[in-house]
CSV table of C-alpha atoms in Angstrom, one decimal:
chain,number,residue,atom,x,y,z
Y,1,MET,CA,121.1,109.2,128.4
Y,2,SER,CA,118.5,111.6,127.3
Y,3,SER,CA,115.9,110.7,124.7
Y,4,ILE,CA,115.8,112.4,121.7
Y,5,PHE,CA,112.8,114.4,122.3
Y,6,THR,CA,114.6,116.1,125.4
Y,7,ARG,CA,117.6,116.8,122.8
Y,8,LEU,CA,115.2,118.3,120.3
Y,9,VAL,CA,113.4,120.2,123.2
Y,10,SER,CA,117.1,121.6,123.9
Y,11,HIS,CA,117.7,122.3,120.3
Y,12,PHE,CA,114.6,124.7,119.9
Y,13,GLY,CA,115.2,126.2,123.8
Y,14,GLY,CA,112.4,124.9,125.6
Y,15,GLN,CA,109.0,123.0,125.4
Y,16,GLY,CA,107.2,126.1,124.3
Y,17,PRO,CA,109.4,127.3,121.7
Y,18,THR,CA,109.5,123.5,120.2
Y,19,ALA,CA,105.6,123.6,120.3
Y,20,THR,CA,105.3,126.6,118.5
Y,21,ALA,CA,108.0,125.7,115.7
Y,22,LEU,CA,106.4,122.0,115.3
Y,23,GLY,CA,102.6,123.6,115.4
Y,24,VAL,CA,101.8,121.3,118.8
Y,25,SER,CA,100.9,122.1,122.1
Y,26,GLN,CA,103.3,122.4,124.8
Y,27,GLY,CA,101.4,119.5,126.7
Y,28,THR,CA,102.0,117.3,123.3
Y,29,VAL,CA,105.8,118.2,123.8
Y,30,SER,CA,105.9,117.6,127.4
Y,31,GLY,CA,104.2,114.0,126.7
Y,32,TRP,CA,107.0,113.3,124.3
Y,33,VAL,CA,109.7,114.1,126.5
Y,34,ARG,CA,108.1,112.2,129.5
Y,35,GLY,CA,107.7,109.2,127.1
Y,36,LEU,CA,104.0,109.0,127.4
Y,37,HIS,CA,103.6,109.0,123.5
Y,38,GLY,CA,105.6,109.7,120.6
Y,39,CYS,CA,105.1,112.3,117.7
Y,40,SER,CA,103.4,111.8,114.5
Y,41,ALA,CA,105.2,110.9,111.2
Y,42,GLU,CA,104.1,114.5,110.1
Y,43,VAL,CA,105.7,116.1,112.9
Y,44,ALA,CA,108.8,114.3,112.7
Y,45,ILE,CA,109.3,115.1,109.1
Y,46,LEU,CA,108.4,118.7,110.1
Y,47,ALA,CA,111.0,118.7,113.0
Y,48,GLU,CA,113.6,117.2,110.5
Y,49,ARG,CA,113.0,120.0,108.0
Y,50,LYS,CA,113.1,122.5,110.7
Y,51,THR,CA,116.4,121.2,112.4
Y,52,LEU,CA,118.0,120.9,108.9
Y,53,GLY,CA,118.3,117.2,109.5
Y,54,LEU,CA,120.0,117.5,112.6
Y,55,PHE,CA,117.0,115.2,114.1
Y,56,SER,CA,116.2,112.8,111.6
Y,57,ALA,CA,112.5,111.8,111.2
Y,58,ALA,CA,113.1,108.2,111.7
Y,59,SER,CA,114.9,108.8,114.9
Y,60,LEU,CA,111.8,110.5,116.2
Y,61,ARG,CA,109.5,108.1,114.6
Y,62,PRO,CA,111.1,104.7,114.2
Y,63,THR,CA,108.2,103.5,112.1
Y,64,LEU,CA,109.3,105.5,109.3
Y,65,ALA,CA,112.8,103.7,109.2
Y,66,GLU,CA,111.1,100.3,108.3
Y,67,PRO,CA,110.7,99.7,105.0
Y,68,SER,CA,106.9,99.7,103.5
Y,69,SER,CA,105.9,97.3,101.6
Y,70,THR,CA,105.6,97.4,97.8
Y,71,LEU,CA,103.0,96.3,95.7
Y,72,SER,CA,104.8,93.2,94.4
Y,73,GLN,CA,105.1,92.3,97.9
Y,74,THR,CA,101.4,92.4,98.7
Y,75,ILE,CA,99.5,91.5,95.4
Y,76,ARG,CA,100.7,88.2,94.0
Y,77,PRO,CA,100.7,88.2,90.4
Y,78,ILE,CA,97.8,86.8,88.4
Y,79,SER,CA,98.3,84.7,85.6
Y,80,LEU,CA,95.6,84.4,82.8
Y,81,PRO,CA,95.0,81.3,80.5
Y,82,GLY,CA,97.5,81.4,77.4
Y,83,GLN,CA,99.4,84.6,79.0
Y,84,PRO,CA,103.0,84.5,78.5
Y,85,PRO,CA,104.8,83.5,82.0
Y,86,ASP,CA,106.9,87.0,81.2
Y,87,GLY,CA,103.8,89.1,80.7
Y,88,ALA,CA,104.6,89.9,77.5
Y,89,VAL,CA,102.0,91.4,74.8
Y,90,ASN,CA,100.5,88.9,73.0
Y,91,PRO,CA,102.1,88.6,69.4
Y,92,SER,CA,99.0,89.0,67.6
Y,93,SER,CA,98.1,92.6,69.4
Y,94,THR,CA,101.5,93.7,68.1
Y,95,GLN,CA,100.7,92.7,64.6
Y,96,GLN,CA,97.5,94.5,64.8
Y,97,ALA,CA,98.8,97.5,66.0
Y,98,SER,CA,101.7,97.6,63.4
Y,99,PRO,CA,101.1,100.0,60.4
C-alpha cells in the first residue's frame, strides 16, 4: 500500500512539482515519502486546497482531525459569592439600566 504522500506526489507528477506547488523543497517532499517526517498543518491545508479536496488536510496531518479543546473544556467556571448559579445578571443591575 502506498502512503498518502506517495499518492500526493503522483497527483502532482513528481517530487519536484509537488514541492513547487506546495512551496517546500524537494528534499522536504522526499522526507514525507520516506516517512522521515510529516508535513506541517499549513502545508496540509494548502495541499487540500490545491488538490480541490482530493487529499484532505486531516489525512496528510492527522492531528488536524483531532478535536481541539474549547474554553469550556480548559477553563473551569468561576463562581463569585452572591452570583446566581446560571450566571445571570444581578437583577439590581437591570433595574438601574432600565429607563
